[in-house]
């Protein structure tokens, strides 16, 4: 608040002194006197003495007015004298405008310190004096509002049309005594884009000298002596702000720095700095936001030649940055004429070999990981762009996981990132990324984004510089290095999912580019941590890793723990391992658990094991005289291709009078082409209620199919694409002496 009042006093003093040289002063001085009188009248009685004096008596007045004691304008008292809202005695001899301005500023500041409520009226007065100095007619009707607050208040003789506009009065400028020194400024606060923050390290990495630094320092040194505008020009993300601020800290040490907001009205600066003993620098990052009437409404509050001339006369250095496209846009416009007066230093975005050598030296000396990453990974985009775009693009990618943004694009990039975290740093097929990206539980809404759209989003170049996915050869892609480097120190990114590790292990086992044992060791450690946290799937994954490395005993132990925790896939693996080493009985419960969960291979193996056990025990039953065991054992031998064993078992069963064995016996006779005897046994079995025997009887004896139907059936199957039917058709035709038809 104190700084605002000081700035208002400075602007008011300039307005009063400028108005003294105009025809409107006679009217304006009455307004000034009224301001002081009202403040004095509101003060306590002991502080309101001598209210007949005004703060501007005799200034620029005629001797006649001064001699008769009329209310003219006197210069205000010096700043070191106490002020009670009254004016000092007129000085002898008359003052210069600069001296008058300084004394008015001190008096107005004293007034505001004792009567802060007068600030609003002083602002209105300054606006009227500014209009008067510019030759605009002062209003004929005045009003004042004291106490409380008021909205729009209009008093006029005649109103034809009415337009409300924002006040043209410049915003109060802060007290220069509070401006930071050049060597103490916060670069990020003054426009330098932040890099990734690393605990225990400064917000920005150490500065690396650029090739243009010497030229820039020389230009800043010249401006230090003579004032003027030094402009650092370059493409976006070239490092202009950081380079310019480093030059300012080195070449303008001790100067106080004013960094106004974009579009701020700068016209009050000369009056604010007039007569001050210090040295000052005006910092204008992105100069196009401070040119000409950039302050808005055509008011000319930005930097223009006349203002620059005033600042130069006061020894003020103006240091600015600007993008090349903005420079080209404003260069030949009326509000860009001040660019003709600038000393322009161009800064390239892509770093030269000499700059990269200095980067390597600096990274080696400081060990700052951000410089090391930039040294290893930055390319044509330049080191500054690599360092500053990284945090921006990380945030963009991370927020894209939301359903209303690019969830599938986020997941696609995340799959590439996680596979790289597993050790697959090279380009990967897009098909692999598409398969791997589907299972992220914390990414929702992927059904709203098509895969081609997600791929296009991931491959798009941001700010014309960096992509999330970088192309390899063909349709292979790898994650951008800046994402991988950021992921290594980003606390919110979850660990790599076990599913992704399994993809990585599968790729590494078949691609000699990768060190499979090293990736397997990393996967094992990740799975071990997950298992300790209670993840049952991680137990299974640990078994897979051990099995892939030939560590069967350890693999069996992990599969057993996972199976006991209810993991069907682990039960299937363990069951196979047990069956392979002859422990079929121990394998059966694990295989059954896997089979019930839909594991077809486990179900098949379980069936084979059970068949072997069934054959063993049916054999025992047959030897013990069980007729049923005899023909069931015969079924198993027939299925195994042991015709003789099956024939003997069936024969023993029918000799014992087992009707169920008649149909099996007849099937054996058909296989041996004994049709007559087979028909007798089929009819006996059918008469005893064997439906299969009855059907076989109808098929073979009641309606024999002609040979032509076999030809037709094989032909139809072959035409439908059955390779086996085609081969059988060829054999069928060849057996019937039709080789020309058989050959195709």
XYZ file of C-alpha atoms in Angstrom:
744
model
C 0.000 0.000 0.000
C 2.836 2.388 0.835
C 4.419 1.780 -2.569
C 1.101 2.513 -4.299
C 0.717 5.819 -2.471
C 4.301 6.778 -3.355
C 3.665 6.016 -7.005
C 0.402 7.983 -6.953
C 2.209 10.961 -5.414
C 4.831 10.785 -8.194
C 2.204 10.729 -10.935
C 0.254 13.535 -9.271
C 3.346 15.742 -9.009
C 4.118 15.269 -12.710
C 0.519 16.063 -13.640
C 0.486 19.264 -11.536
C 3.779 20.600 -12.919
C 2.770 19.799 -16.505
C -0.576 21.535 -16.013
C 1.166 24.730 -14.785
C 2.405 25.338 -18.306
C -1.096 25.244 -19.831
C -4.000 27.689 -20.017
C -6.042 25.377 -17.852
C -3.850 25.939 -14.798
C -5.987 28.772 -13.380
C -8.908 26.395 -13.093
C -6.861 23.370 -12.094
C -5.085 25.069 -9.190
C -8.423 25.640 -7.481
C -9.015 21.873 -7.609
C -5.577 21.266 -6.060
C -6.283 23.753 -3.276
C -9.670 22.151 -2.636
C -7.964 18.770 -2.242
C -5.593 20.094 0.432
C -8.297 22.115 2.211
C -10.638 19.111 2.449
C -7.859 16.940 3.845
C -6.948 19.621 6.375
C -10.587 20.143 7.393
C -11.002 16.410 8.033
C -7.861 16.307 10.213
C -7.876 16.818 14.039
C -7.944 20.468 15.093
C -4.354 20.553 16.345
C -3.148 19.239 12.993
C -5.333 21.493 10.868
C -3.843 24.885 11.694
C -3.044 27.517 9.079
C -5.592 26.186 6.571
C -5.564 29.458 4.637
C -2.325 28.463 2.962
C -2.494 26.192 -0.054
C 0.242 23.915 -1.332
C 0.793 25.897 -4.502
C 0.759 29.571 -3.507
C 2.811 31.836 -5.783
C 4.094 29.102 -8.099
C 3.985 30.357 -11.700
C 1.819 33.249 -10.468
C 2.114 36.920 -11.189
C 3.846 39.184 -8.648
C 0.514 40.905 -8.190
C -1.154 37.645 -7.009
C 1.735 36.809 -4.725
C 1.839 40.305 -3.224
C -1.857 40.323 -2.421
C -1.813 36.811 -0.920
C -4.352 35.327 -3.332
C -4.678 31.570 -3.596
C -2.030 30.832 -6.139
C 0.276 27.821 -6.387
C 3.282 27.447 -4.156
C 5.853 24.686 -4.475
C 5.320 22.024 -1.802
C 7.661 21.659 1.134
C 10.722 19.416 0.916
C 10.305 15.755 1.728
C 12.280 16.031 4.970
C 9.970 18.684 6.400
C 6.827 17.695 8.277
C 3.617 18.006 6.290
C 0.213 18.778 7.756
C -1.609 19.309 4.524
C -0.464 22.958 4.267
C 1.803 24.550 1.692
C 5.278 25.950 2.379
C 6.348 29.510 1.766
C 7.226 30.342 -1.864
C 10.936 29.846 -2.597
C 13.361 32.433 -3.928
C 14.502 32.284 -6.671
C 11.924 30.376 -8.818
C 12.557 26.636 -9.187
C 13.215 24.519 -12.265
C 10.436 22.109 -13.355
C 12.482 19.173 -12.009
C 12.830 20.808 -8.593
C 9.137 21.677 -8.556
C 8.205 18.100 -9.433
C 10.337 16.698 -6.613
C 8.833 19.077 -4.052
C 5.264 18.475 -5.235
C 5.886 14.722 -4.980
C 7.083 15.063 -1.381
C 4.099 17.203 -0.401
C 1.541 14.926 -2.054
C 3.142 11.886 -0.492
C 2.915 13.531 2.929
C -0.721 14.340 2.262
C -1.519 10.735 1.325
C 0.361 9.296 4.289
C -1.781 11.342 6.675
C -4.987 11.085 4.643
C -5.048 7.836 2.582
C -8.726 8.440 1.889
C -7.678 11.315 -0.418
C -6.165 8.846 -2.913
C -9.360 8.466 -4.922
C -9.817 12.211 -5.331
C -6.159 12.642 -6.280
C -6.530 10.021 -9.005
C -9.554 11.835 -10.424
C -7.633 15.125 -10.261
C -4.682 13.621 -12.114
C -7.009 12.439 -14.861
C -8.462 15.933 -15.250
C -5.000 17.503 -15.291
C -3.861 14.944 -17.869
C -6.820 15.846 -20.090
C -6.067 19.551 -19.618
C -2.389 19.095 -20.535
C -3.425 17.232 -23.694
C -5.699 20.106 -24.760
C -8.957 18.301 -23.975
C -11.643 20.524 -22.441
C -12.163 20.114 -18.733
C -15.672 19.248 -17.599
C -17.863 22.232 -16.744
C -19.698 20.348 -13.986
C -17.848 18.689 -11.128
C -18.946 16.594 -8.209
C -17.185 14.742 -5.440
C -18.164 11.755 -3.360
C -16.865 11.263 0.148
C -17.585 8.478 2.558
C -18.875 5.053 1.642
C -18.698 3.961 -2.002
C -20.383 4.838 -5.248
C -20.981 3.228 -8.597
C -21.290 5.232 -11.834
C -22.142 8.846 -10.961
C -22.986 11.195 -13.841
C -23.635 14.934 -13.649
C -23.989 16.943 -16.845
C -25.889 19.728 -18.567
C -26.803 17.762 -21.687
C -26.189 14.126 -22.619
C -26.565 13.065 -26.249
C -24.808 9.682 -26.028
C -22.982 7.899 -23.262
C -20.120 5.396 -23.390
C -18.403 3.924 -20.351
C -14.691 3.215 -20.776
C -11.962 2.091 -18.444
C -10.009 4.941 -16.965
C -7.028 6.077 -19.006
C -5.168 6.917 -15.820
C -2.009 4.806 -15.648
C -1.951 2.152 -12.976
C 0.191 3.104 -10.015
C 3.790 1.984 -10.511
C 5.601 0.344 -7.595
C 8.203 2.233 -5.599
C 11.637 1.757 -7.266
C 13.190 1.286 -3.850
C 11.389 -2.047 -3.711
C 12.559 -3.277 -7.111
C 14.988 -6.239 -6.912
C 18.604 -5.855 -7.959
C 19.728 -7.427 -11.218
C 21.829 -10.069 -9.510
C 18.959 -11.037 -7.158
C 16.030 -11.508 -9.539
C 14.188 -14.828 -9.776
C 14.607 -15.958 -13.407
C 11.427 -18.046 -13.353
C 9.400 -15.078 -12.088
C 10.787 -12.981 -14.946
C 9.881 -15.385 -17.729
C 12.356 -18.277 -17.753
C 10.460 -21.523 -18.240
C 11.115 -24.035 -15.443
C 12.724 -27.410 -16.032
C 12.009 -30.594 -14.107
C 12.361 -29.945 -10.388
C 14.779 -32.252 -8.579
C 14.891 -32.301 -4.770
C 18.023 -30.766 -3.227
C 18.901 -29.021 -6.506
C 18.161 -25.412 -7.579
C 14.998 -24.852 -9.620
C 17.080 -24.249 -12.756
C 20.155 -26.149 -13.911
C 23.468 -24.230 -14.110
C 23.738 -21.812 -17.004
C 25.820 -22.878 -20.010
C 27.555 -20.130 -21.984
C 26.148 -19.457 -25.443
C 28.103 -18.338 -28.485
C 26.399 -14.925 -28.482
C 27.038 -14.146 -24.820
C 30.108 -11.973 -25.452
C 28.256 -9.860 -28.016
C 25.263 -9.544 -25.703
C 27.399 -8.546 -22.708
C 29.107 -5.892 -24.855
C 25.729 -4.470 -25.929
C 24.470 -4.454 -22.328
C 27.673 -2.719 -21.196
C 27.200 0.032 -23.788
C 23.585 0.449 -22.682
C 24.769 0.651 -19.095
C 26.776 3.738 -19.975
C 24.416 5.440 -22.406
C 21.023 3.804 -21.884
C 18.980 2.342 -24.739
C 17.219 -0.821 -25.811
C 18.959 -4.213 -26.132
C 16.789 -6.902 -27.718
C 17.513 -10.661 -27.655
C 15.781 -12.177 -30.677
C 15.168 -15.836 -31.486
C 12.765 -18.685 -32.137
C 10.467 -19.961 -29.383
C 12.274 -22.055 -26.771
C 15.697 -20.803 -27.860
C 16.620 -19.777 -24.307
C 16.274 -16.017 -24.881
C 15.040 -15.100 -21.402
C 17.663 -17.124 -19.542
C 20.485 -15.771 -21.698
C 19.301 -12.163 -21.377
C 18.894 -12.415 -17.596
C 22.353 -13.925 -17.203
C 23.751 -10.984 -19.190
C 21.768 -8.578 -17.008
C 23.098 -10.127 -13.805
C 26.647 -9.868 -15.108
C 26.565 -6.527 -16.921
C 24.041 -4.599 -14.826
C 24.875 -5.743 -11.310
C 23.500 -3.291 -8.743
C 20.785 -1.981 -11.083
C 17.247 -2.194 -9.817
C 14.951 -4.154 -12.145
C 11.387 -3.254 -13.059
C 9.481 -6.065 -14.828
C 5.958 -4.788 -15.644
C 3.088 -7.078 -16.533
C 2.207 -7.525 -20.174
C 0.258 -4.503 -21.396
C 1.177 -2.316 -18.404
C 1.103 1.450 -18.921
C 4.731 2.632 -18.792
C 4.199 6.369 -19.321
C 4.658 7.201 -15.660
C 8.153 5.679 -15.497
C 10.158 8.826 -16.428
C 8.426 10.928 -13.794
C 8.806 8.119 -11.251
C 12.556 7.835 -11.848
C 13.261 11.545 -12.314
C 15.851 12.790 -9.846
C 16.509 9.411 -8.223
C 20.155 8.623 -7.639
C 20.011 4.868 -8.411
C 20.457 2.988 -11.695
C 17.581 1.112 -13.266
C 16.829 -1.529 -15.899
C 13.454 -2.098 -17.515
C 12.944 -5.824 -18.260
C 10.423 -6.541 -21.036
C 10.118 -10.255 -21.714
C 8.202 -10.846 -24.976
C 8.518 -7.237 -26.086
C 5.521 -7.483 -28.441
C 3.311 -7.329 -25.332
C 4.806 -3.937 -24.381
C 4.913 -2.065 -27.702
C 3.174 1.218 -28.491
C -0.470 1.017 -27.499
C -0.114 -2.511 -26.122
C -1.390 -1.129 -22.837
C -4.799 -1.087 -24.502
C -7.351 1.182 -26.096
C -4.898 3.032 -28.295
C -3.630 4.941 -25.297
C 0.026 4.541 -26.218
C 1.022 3.188 -22.808
C 3.634 0.776 -24.156
C 7.233 1.349 -25.205
C 7.553 3.778 -28.118
C 10.403 6.028 -29.362
C 9.570 9.061 -27.223
C 9.263 7.013 -24.038
C 12.481 5.162 -24.863
C 14.190 8.536 -25.392
C 13.017 9.766 -21.990
C 14.219 6.586 -20.297
C 17.554 6.746 -22.117
C 18.027 10.334 -20.941
C 17.565 9.080 -17.385
C 20.227 6.383 -17.912
C 17.709 3.538 -17.892
C 18.715 0.341 -19.710
C 15.859 -1.445 -21.452
C 16.530 -5.180 -21.889
C 13.976 -7.211 -23.820
C 13.317 -10.508 -25.597
C 11.183 -11.220 -28.630
C 10.259 -14.114 -30.886
C 11.323 -13.873 -34.488
C 7.774 -14.224 -35.826
C 6.551 -11.429 -33.525
C 9.481 -9.237 -34.596
C 8.601 -9.747 -38.263
C 4.945 -9.027 -37.532
C 5.563 -5.721 -35.709
C 8.735 -4.545 -37.435
C 7.046 -2.265 -39.974
C 3.946 -1.238 -38.019
C 3.554 2.202 -36.407
C 3.716 0.826 -32.866
C 6.818 -1.172 -33.763
C 8.965 1.837 -34.704
C 10.880 1.524 -31.459
C 12.426 -1.685 -32.854
C 14.471 0.526 -35.189
C 16.276 1.877 -32.119
C 17.148 -1.521 -30.634
C 20.495 -3.270 -30.562
C 19.408 -6.723 -31.730
C 21.249 -9.886 -30.662
C 20.026 -13.027 -32.435
C 20.111 -16.301 -30.514
C 19.902 -19.627 -32.361
C 17.711 -22.398 -31.008
C 19.882 -25.285 -32.183
C 23.129 -25.456 -30.276
C 26.484 -25.308 -32.035
C 29.258 -27.876 -31.474
C 31.093 -25.337 -29.307
C 28.014 -24.813 -27.147
C 27.556 -28.562 -26.795
C 31.183 -28.907 -25.754
C 30.602 -26.324 -23.031
C 27.441 -28.205 -22.045
C 29.422 -31.432 -21.686
C 32.027 -29.674 -19.557
C 29.380 -28.065 -17.361
C 27.427 -31.309 -16.960
C 30.597 -33.140 -16.003
C 31.615 -30.568 -13.418
C 28.217 -30.098 -11.772
C 26.725 -33.559 -12.240
C 23.301 -31.954 -12.683
C 21.154 -34.762 -14.162
C 19.136 -32.304 -16.235
C 22.254 -31.175 -18.083
C 23.371 -34.789 -18.461
C 19.983 -35.720 -19.957
C 20.086 -32.751 -22.340
C 23.625 -33.630 -23.396
C 22.639 -37.225 -24.179
C 19.188 -36.766 -25.657
C 18.622 -33.296 -27.116
C 18.780 -32.939 -30.864
C 17.968 -30.243 -33.428
C 15.370 -28.759 -31.090
C 18.220 -27.409 -28.961
C 19.140 -27.855 -25.328
C 16.940 -25.027 -24.020
C 13.872 -26.404 -25.788
C 14.618 -29.908 -24.547
C 14.928 -28.735 -20.948
C 11.867 -26.488 -20.906
C 9.459 -28.425 -23.138
C 9.939 -31.630 -21.184
C 7.854 -30.603 -18.140
C 5.145 -29.079 -20.350
C 4.778 -32.180 -22.494
C 4.942 -34.545 -19.532
C 1.966 -32.709 -18.016
C 0.095 -32.826 -21.338
C 0.684 -36.569 -21.693
C -0.195 -37.368 -18.084
C -3.483 -35.412 -18.166
C -4.446 -37.067 -21.461
C -5.362 -40.280 -19.588
C -8.754 -38.768 -18.709
C -11.746 -40.070 -20.609
C -12.544 -36.682 -22.170
C -9.034 -36.224 -23.604
C -6.839 -38.840 -25.307
C -6.950 -41.936 -23.073
C -5.968 -44.388 -25.804
C -3.193 -42.108 -27.016
C -1.955 -41.844 -23.425
C -2.022 -45.639 -23.026
C -0.216 -46.184 -26.328
C 2.614 -43.870 -25.272
C 2.607 -45.394 -21.804
C 3.080 -48.879 -23.247
C 6.163 -47.685 -25.133
C 7.384 -45.888 -22.012
C 6.874 -48.894 -19.738
C 8.557 -51.273 -22.180
C 11.510 -48.883 -22.260
C 11.513 -48.854 -18.444
C 11.771 -52.644 -18.662
C 14.907 -52.290 -20.781
C 13.533 -52.282 -24.341
C 15.022 -48.914 -25.307
C 15.029 -49.513 -29.049
C 12.188 -49.013 -31.549
C 9.297 -51.470 -31.158
C 6.649 -52.575 -33.666
C 3.447 -50.586 -33.489
C 1.522 -53.887 -33.402
C 3.244 -54.707 -30.112
C 2.341 -51.319 -28.628
C -1.272 -51.768 -29.706
C -1.408 -55.182 -27.985
C 0.302 -53.941 -24.833
C -1.673 -50.731 -24.296
C -5.108 -52.239 -23.611
C -4.750 -53.327 -19.990
C -4.154 -50.142 -17.983
C -6.787 -50.180 -15.250
C -6.369 -46.489 -14.378
C -7.077 -45.329 -17.951
C -10.777 -45.101 -18.793
C -12.723 -44.158 -21.885
C -10.418 -45.749 -24.466
C -13.454 -46.944 -26.409
C -14.128 -43.287 -27.271
C -10.870 -42.962 -29.217
C -10.000 -45.007 -32.287
C -6.556 -46.586 -32.556
C -5.577 -44.542 -35.671
C -6.527 -41.320 -33.860
C -4.466 -42.344 -30.835
C -1.484 -43.135 -33.042
C -1.736 -39.775 -34.806
C -1.919 -37.958 -31.462
C 1.119 -39.798 -30.110
C 3.184 -39.067 -33.227
C 2.221 -35.378 -33.515
C 5.079 -32.874 -33.159
C 4.481 -30.509 -30.203
C 5.418 -26.836 -30.670
C 6.977 -27.948 -33.946
C 9.750 -29.682 -31.969
C 9.134 -32.816 -29.879
C 6.926 -35.914 -30.230
C 5.796 -38.485 -27.698
C 6.706 -41.372 -30.023
C 9.776 -41.224 -32.275
C 9.881 -43.302 -35.460
C 12.528 -45.968 -36.010
C 12.700 -47.942 -39.252
C 9.446 -48.927 -40.898
C 6.508 -49.028 -38.511
C 8.626 -49.183 -35.361
C 8.530 -46.567 -32.605
C 10.252 -45.708 -29.348
C 9.209 -43.382 -26.564
C 10.717 -39.885 -26.625
C 13.813 -39.678 -24.395
C 12.463 -36.738 -22.388
C 9.520 -38.860 -21.219
C 11.754 -41.749 -20.219
C 14.131 -39.476 -18.316
C 11.242 -37.729 -16.559
C 9.649 -41.056 -15.636
C 12.764 -42.091 -13.744
C 12.185 -39.310 -11.208
C 8.405 -38.872 -11.384
C 6.700 -39.971 -8.185
C 3.133 -40.274 -9.514
C 3.894 -42.794 -12.267
C 2.914 -46.325 -11.122
C 5.418 -49.207 -11.335
C 5.490 -51.176 -14.570
C 2.628 -53.656 -14.620
C 3.476 -57.391 -14.639
C 1.641 -57.759 -17.926
C 4.062 -55.315 -19.580
C 7.049 -57.116 -18.071
C 5.810 -60.312 -19.695
C 5.648 -58.569 -23.072
C 9.181 -57.299 -22.504
C 10.476 -60.765 -21.570
C 8.867 -62.312 -24.643
C 10.503 -59.733 -26.942
C 13.892 -59.976 -25.263
C 13.963 -63.789 -25.559
C 13.647 -63.629 -29.344
C 15.604 -60.438 -30.113
C 19.378 -60.631 -29.805
C 19.493 -56.831 -29.511
C 18.579 -57.144 -25.851
C 20.367 -58.755 -22.919
C 17.741 -61.252 -21.790
C 19.378 -62.226 -18.475
C 19.663 -58.563 -17.501
C 16.011 -57.856 -18.356
C 14.939 -61.052 -16.593
C 16.862 -59.989 -13.479
C 15.106 -56.600 -13.516
C 11.745 -58.297 -14.020
C 12.424 -60.687 -11.139
C 13.143 -57.794 -8.803
C 9.973 -55.979 -9.875
C 7.884 -59.141 -9.428
C 9.449 -59.806 -6.029
C 8.436 -56.344 -4.774
C 4.910 -56.854 -6.076
C 4.687 -60.294 -4.471
C 5.764 -58.890 -1.133
C 2.937 -56.372 -1.488
C 0.430 -59.232 -1.857
C 0.138 -59.533 -5.645
C -0.637 -63.188 -6.433
C -0.011 -62.676 -10.145
C 3.547 -61.648 -9.317
C 4.143 -65.114 -7.810
C 3.199 -66.666 -11.131
C 5.419 -64.221 -13.003
C 8.344 -65.112 -10.768
C 7.806 -68.743 -11.732
C 7.806 -67.844 -15.426
C 11.098 -65.935 -15.102
C 12.764 -68.795 -13.225
C 11.441 -71.328 -15.761
C 12.758 -69.249 -18.684
C 16.205 -69.221 -17.061
C 16.183 -73.005 -16.603
C 15.737 -72.794 -12.833
C 13.065 -75.489 -12.617
C 13.183 -76.041 -8.869
C 12.680 -72.350 -8.119
C 10.028 -72.077 -10.811
C 8.125 -75.025 -9.279
C 8.219 -73.383 -5.875
C 6.811 -70.083 -7.175
C 4.099 -71.884 -9.196
C 3.140 -73.925 -6.140
C 2.772 -70.794 -3.982
C 0.703 -69.092 -6.660
C -1.472 -72.185 -7.234
C -2.091 -72.527 -3.514
C -3.175 -68.867 -3.585
C -5.776 -69.801 -6.221
C -4.018 -68.903 -9.495
C -5.290 -71.371 -12.171
C -2.533 -70.533 -14.665
C 0.081 -71.405 -12.059
C -1.727 -74.646 -11.238
C -1.601 -75.640 -14.904
C 2.127 -74.909 -15.105
C 2.863 -76.850 -11.939
C 0.711 -79.782 -13.061
C 2.651 -80.086 -16.311
C 5.967 -79.946 -14.497
C 4.892 -82.729 -12.134
C 3.484 -84.856 -14.938
C 6.689 -84.465 -16.984
C 8.730 -86.036 -14.261
C 6.305 -88.912 -13.728
C 4.330 -87.598 -10.761
C 0.968 -87.885 -12.467
C -1.035 -88.442 -9.323
C 0.472 -85.322 -7.696
C -0.201 -83.365 -10.902
C -3.897 -84.255 -11.174
C -5.375 -81.789 -8.611
C -3.415 -78.884 -10.106
C -4.372 -79.860 -13.635
C -7.997 -80.175 -12.593
C -7.943 -76.643 -11.106
C -6.535 -75.278 -14.346
C -8.940 -77.350 -16.482
C -11.953 -76.059 -14.588
C -10.726 -72.491 -15.324
C -10.724 -73.270 -19.068
C -7.148 -74.410 -19.646
C -7.612 -76.849 -22.571
C -4.044 -78.123 -22.487
C -4.325 -78.886 -18.771
C -7.634 -80.651 -19.387
C -6.110 -82.793 -22.137
C -3.123 -83.760 -20.029
C -5.383 -84.556 -17.124
C -7.495 -86.812 -19.375
C -4.413 -88.680 -20.558
C -3.218 -89.179 -17.002
C -6.637 -90.392 -15.935
C -6.834 -92.745 -18.933
C -3.527 -94.309 -17.964
C -4.729 -94.799 -14.422
C -8.060 -96.141 -15.669
C -6.323 -98.643 -17.928
C -4.175 -99.798 -15.038
C -7.066 -100.358 -12.668
C -9.401 -101.794 -15.328
C -6.640 -104.256 -16.123
C -6.541 -105.239 -12.494
C -10.331 -105.664 -12.549
C -10.212 -107.743 -15.729
C -7.604 -110.045 -14.254
C -9.813 -110.397 -11.192
C -12.718 -111.632 -13.328
C -14.778 -108.448 -13.855
C -16.630 -108.767 -17.174
C -17.341 -105.018 -17.306
C -13.674 -104.221 -16.680
C -12.788 -106.580 -19.532
C -14.740 -104.789 -22.266
C -13.888 -101.284 -20.874
C -10.223 -102.230 -20.866
C -10.725 -103.396 -24.450
C -12.107 -99.910 -25.340
C -8.955 -98.274 -24.008
C -6.696 -100.663 -25.922
C -8.662 -100.151 -29.137
C -8.374 -96.368 -28.736
C -4.636 -96.799 -28.180
C -4.378 -98.772 -31.486
C -3.837 -102.187 -29.841
C -6.259 -104.243 -31.983
C -5.068 -107.576 -30.685
C -5.357 -106.549 -27.026
C -8.823 -105.123 -27.623
C -9.959 -108.267 -29.559
C -8.893 -110.604 -26.773
C -10.564 -108.493 -24.091
C -13.845 -108.280 -26.049
C -13.759 -112.038 -26.706
C -13.361 -112.795 -23.021
C -16.331 -110.516 -22.248
C -18.755 -112.086 -24.773
C -17.760 -115.617 -23.684
C -18.811 -114.544 -20.207
C -22.218 -113.535 -21.642
C -21.761 -109.733 -21.528
C -24.315 -108.275 -23.952
C -22.616 -104.814 -23.798
C -19.498 -106.326 -25.353
C -21.377 -107.618 -28.457
C -21.338 -104.264 -30.229
C -17.583 -103.782 -29.569
C -16.891 -107.308 -30.876
C -18.888 -106.568 -34.043
C -16.864 -103.332 -34.572
C -13.655 -105.372 -34.457
C -15.069 -107.789 -37.085
C -15.950 -104.854 -39.370
C -12.390 -103.588 -39.041
C -11.199 -106.998 -40.173
C -13.802 -107.046 -43.023
C -15.698 -110.039 -41.642
C -19.034 -108.526 -42.602
C -21.129 -111.630 -42.263
C -20.128 -112.417 -38.680
C -20.183 -108.684 -37.825
C -23.825 -108.403 -38.950
C -24.836 -111.259 -36.622
C -23.214 -109.676 -33.596
C -24.580 -106.194 -34.450
C -28.124 -107.574 -34.596
C -27.637 -109.356 -31.272
C -26.337 -106.106 -29.708
C -29.173 -104.065 -31.223
C -31.730 -106.556 -29.925
C -30.286 -106.084 -26.431
C -30.826 -102.321 -26.663
C -27.428 -101.071 -27.902
C -28.364 -97.930 -29.888
C -24.865 -97.511 -31.318
C -24.984 -101.081 -32.638
C -28.408 -100.427 -34.206
C -27.112 -97.302 -35.957
C -24.023 -99.125 -37.178
C -26.260 -101.909 -38.514
C -28.343 -99.439 -40.489
C -25.254 -97.703 -41.854
C -23.461 -100.834 -43.018
C -26.161 -103.347 -43.926
C -29.558 -101.730 -44.440
C -28.582 -98.856 -46.858
C -25.141 -99.123 -48.374
C -24.025 -95.807 -49.948
C -22.945 -95.919 -53.580
C -19.313 -95.170 -54.424
C -20.345 -91.991 -56.215
C -21.527 -90.447 -52.950
C -18.031 -90.808 -51.474
C -16.558 -89.021 -54.491
C -19.107 -86.210 -54.110
C -18.588 -85.774 -50.349
C -14.818 -85.582 -50.688
C -15.168 -83.163 -53.608
C -17.393 -80.813 -51.559
C -15.039 -80.865 -48.556
C -12.009 -80.214 -50.763
C -13.703 -77.250 -52.433
C -14.445 -75.774 -48.975
C -10.713 -75.616 -48.287
C -10.044 -78.824 -46.381
C -6.507 -79.917 -47.242
C -7.094 -83.374 -45.755
C -10.228 -83.862 -47.882
C -8.286 -82.820 -50.981
C -5.547 -85.350 -50.241
C -8.095 -88.092 -49.542
C -9.967 -87.289 -52.764
C -6.742 -87.633 -54.716
C -6.026 -91.031 -53.135
C -9.631 -92.148 -53.713
C -9.431 -91.253 -57.425
C -6.000 -92.794 -57.807
C -7.203 -96.088 -56.296
C -9.897 -96.144 -58.974
C -7.431 -95.677 -61.839
C -8.316 -92.001 -62.413
C -4.815 -90.423 -62.129
C -5.539 -87.356 -64.265
C -8.360 -86.394 -61.941
C -6.307 -87.242 -58.888
C -3.242 -85.155 -59.824
C -4.666 -81.582 -59.173
